[in-house]
Coordinates of C-alpha atoms and ligand atoms in Angstrom, one line a residue:
M303 CA 2.5 4.8 118.7
V304 CA 4.7 5.2 121.8
N305 CA 4.4 3.2 125.1
V306 CA 4.4 5.2 128.1
T307 CA 4.5 4.2 131.9
L308 CA 4.2 6.5 134.7
K309 CA 2.9 6.6 138.2
V310 CA -0.5 8.3 138.6
N311 CA -1.9 9.0 142.1
G312 CA 0.4 6.3 143.4
E313 CA -0.5 3.6 140.7
T314 CA 1.6 2.4 137.9
R315 CA -0.2 3.2 134.7
S316 CA 0.8 2.2 131.0
A317 CA -0.7 3.1 127.7
S318 CA 0.2 3.0 124.0
V319 CA -0.6 6.3 122.3
P320 CA 0.3 8.6 119.5
P321 CA 3.5 10.5 120.3
E322 CA 1.6 13.9 120.0
T323 CA -0.8 12.8 123.0
T324 CA -0.6 15.4 125.7
L325 CA -0.6 14.3 129.3
L326 CA -3.9 15.8 129.7
R327 CA -5.5 13.6 127.0
L328 CA -3.6 10.6 128.4
L329 CA -5.1 11.2 131.9
R330 CA -8.6 12.0 130.5
D331 CA -8.9 9.5 127.4
Q332 CA -6.7 6.4 128.5
F333 CA -6.9 6.5 132.2
N334 CA -10.4 7.9 132.6
L335 CA -9.2 10.6 135.0
T336 CA -11.5 13.6 134.0
G337 CA -10.9 15.9 136.9
A338 CA -8.2 18.0 135.1
K339 CA -10.2 20.0 132.6
L340 CA -9.6 20.7 128.9
G341 CA -10.0 24.6 128.9
C342 CA -7.9 26.6 126.3
D343 CA -5.5 23.8 125.5
V344 CA -2.8 26.3 124.9
G345 CA -1.4 26.8 128.5
D346 CA -3.3 29.9 129.5
C347 CA -6.2 28.9 131.8
G348 CA -4.6 26.4 134.4
A349 CA -7.9 24.2 134.3
C350 CA -5.7 21.1 133.3
T351 CA -3.3 21.6 136.2
V352 CA -1.7 18.5 137.8
I353 CA 1.4 17.7 139.8
V354 CA 4.3 16.2 138.2
D355 CA 7.3 15.3 140.5
S356 CA 6.2 17.9 142.9
K357 CA 5.5 20.9 140.5
P358 CA 2.3 22.0 139.1
V359 CA 2.3 21.9 135.4
N360 CA -0.3 22.7 132.7
S361 CA -0.9 19.0 131.4
C362 CA -2.1 20.3 128.1
L363 CA 1.3 21.3 127.3
M364 CA 3.3 18.2 128.3
L365 CA 3.5 15.4 125.8
V366 CA 3.7 11.7 126.9
G367 CA 7.4 11.6 126.0
Q368 CA 8.0 14.1 128.8
V369 CA 6.2 12.0 131.4
E370 CA 7.7 8.6 131.1
G371 CA 8.6 7.4 134.4
R372 CA 7.4 10.4 136.3
E373 CA 4.9 10.8 139.2
V374 CA 1.8 12.6 138.5
L375 CA -0.8 13.8 141.1
T376 CA -4.4 14.8 139.9
I377 CA -7.4 15.9 141.8
E378 CA -8.6 12.4 142.0
G379 CA -5.5 11.4 144.1
L380 CA -6.1 14.1 146.7
A381 CA -8.7 12.5 148.9
N382 CA -8.3 9.0 150.5
A383 CA -11.0 6.5 150.8
D384 CA -12.7 8.1 153.8
H385 CA -11.7 11.7 153.8
L386 CA -11.6 14.7 151.6
H387 CA -8.3 16.7 151.6
P388 CA -8.5 19.8 153.8
L389 CA -8.4 21.9 150.6
Q390 CA -11.5 20.1 149.2
K391 CA -13.1 20.3 152.6
L392 CA -12.5 24.2 152.9
F393 CA -13.4 24.9 149.4
E394 CA -16.8 23.3 150.0
H395 CA -17.1 25.0 153.4
F396 CA -16.3 28.6 152.2
G397 CA -18.3 28.0 149.0
S398 CA -15.1 29.0 147.1
L399 CA -16.3 27.9 143.6
Q400 CA -19.4 28.6 141.5
C401 CA -19.3 26.7 138.2
G402 CA -16.5 24.7 139.4
F403 CA -14.7 24.3 136.0
C404 CA -11.4 25.9 137.4
G405 CA -11.6 24.1 140.8
P406 CA -9.5 20.9 140.1
G407 CA -6.7 23.1 138.7
V408 CA -7.1 25.7 141.6
I409 CA -7.1 23.0 144.1
I410 CA -4.1 21.3 142.7
S411 CA -2.0 24.5 142.5
A412 CA -2.9 25.2 146.1
K413 CA -1.7 21.8 147.1
A414 CA 1.6 22.2 145.4
L415 CA 2.0 25.6 147.2
L416 CA 1.1 24.1 150.6
D417 CA 3.5 21.2 150.0
E418 CA 6.4 23.7 149.6
N419 CA 5.1 26.5 151.8
P420 CA 2.9 25.5 154.6
D421 CA 2.0 28.9 155.8
P422 CA 1.8 31.0 152.8
S423 CA 0.7 34.8 152.7
T424 CA -2.1 36.3 150.7
E425 CA 0.4 37.6 148.2
E426 CA 2.0 34.0 147.9
I427 CA -1.4 32.4 147.5
R428 CA -2.4 35.0 144.8
D429 CA 1.1 34.3 143.0
A430 CA 0.5 30.5 143.2
L431 CA -2.9 31.0 141.6
G432 CA -1.5 33.3 138.8
G433 CA -1.9 30.7 136.1
N434 CA -5.3 29.5 137.2
L435 CA -8.1 31.6 135.6
C436 CA -11.3 31.7 137.2
R437 CA -14.3 33.6 135.4
C438 CA -16.9 33.2 138.1
T439 CA -15.3 34.1 141.4
G440 CA -13.2 37.0 142.7
Y441 CA -10.7 34.4 144.2
T442 CA -11.3 35.9 147.7
K443 CA -13.0 32.7 149.0
M444 CA -10.5 30.6 147.4
I445 CA -7.8 32.4 149.3
E446 CA -9.7 31.9 152.6
A447 CA -10.1 28.3 151.9
I448 CA -6.4 28.0 151.1
K449 CA -5.5 29.7 154.3
G450 CA -8.0 27.5 156.3
A451 CA -6.6 24.3 154.9
S452 CA -2.9 25.5 155.6
C453 CA -4.0 25.9 159.3
I454 CA -5.5 22.4 159.4
L455 CA -2.4 20.9 157.8
R456 CA -0.5 22.7 160.4
G457 CA -2.6 21.4 163.2
E458 CA -4.0 24.8 164.0
E459 CA -7.6 26.3 164.3
V460 CA -9.2 27.7 161.1
P461 CA -9.7 31.3 161.5
A462 CA -13.3 32.9 161.2
V463 CA -14.3 33.6 157.6
K464 CA -13.7 37.2 156.7
S465 CA -15.3 37.3 153.4
A466 CA -19.1 37.6 152.7
Ligands
FES80 S1 -6.3 23.6 129.3 FE1 -4.3 23.7 129.9 S2 -3.9 25.7 130.5 FE2 -5.8 25.8 129.6
FES81 S1 -15.8 28.8 139.6 FE1 -16.2 29.0 137.5 S2 -14.5 29.1 136.5 FE2 -14.0 29.4 138.5

């Protein structure tokens, strides 16, 4: 067993787990943070995406030994007590998800993008979502939502919905 201590959604968390435990398993099984999803478990689908030290990562590919002392943000850390994050609000407003399985990973990838690039183009949004597979939607409404959230975060008005 190895001991690991890291910051998750602003809170210091520790656990003692087998060394082959992934960050995804640590979050889900030890900390009961089940927003990040177990999809492929091999780095292909992005359902497990979380932010580690400002960068989006596939948490199914990171071992606990790689996250000691690091800062992790999961979908559970996005909203505050009273308000959803603009990305969450706009995904809901635009009906950007269907089954929702990919949603936490997509929204976290979008959050990492907007933290780095507050006014991304459609192409840049498509690139940022390149590792997030969605089997239900055509991504169009996700892109509308991410653009809308970027407007809110920049203090601008959200443009009218273009997609059906
Ligand atoms: S579950 Fe991690 S990339 Fe698919
Ligand atoms: S909404 Fe179903 S996988 Fe994306």
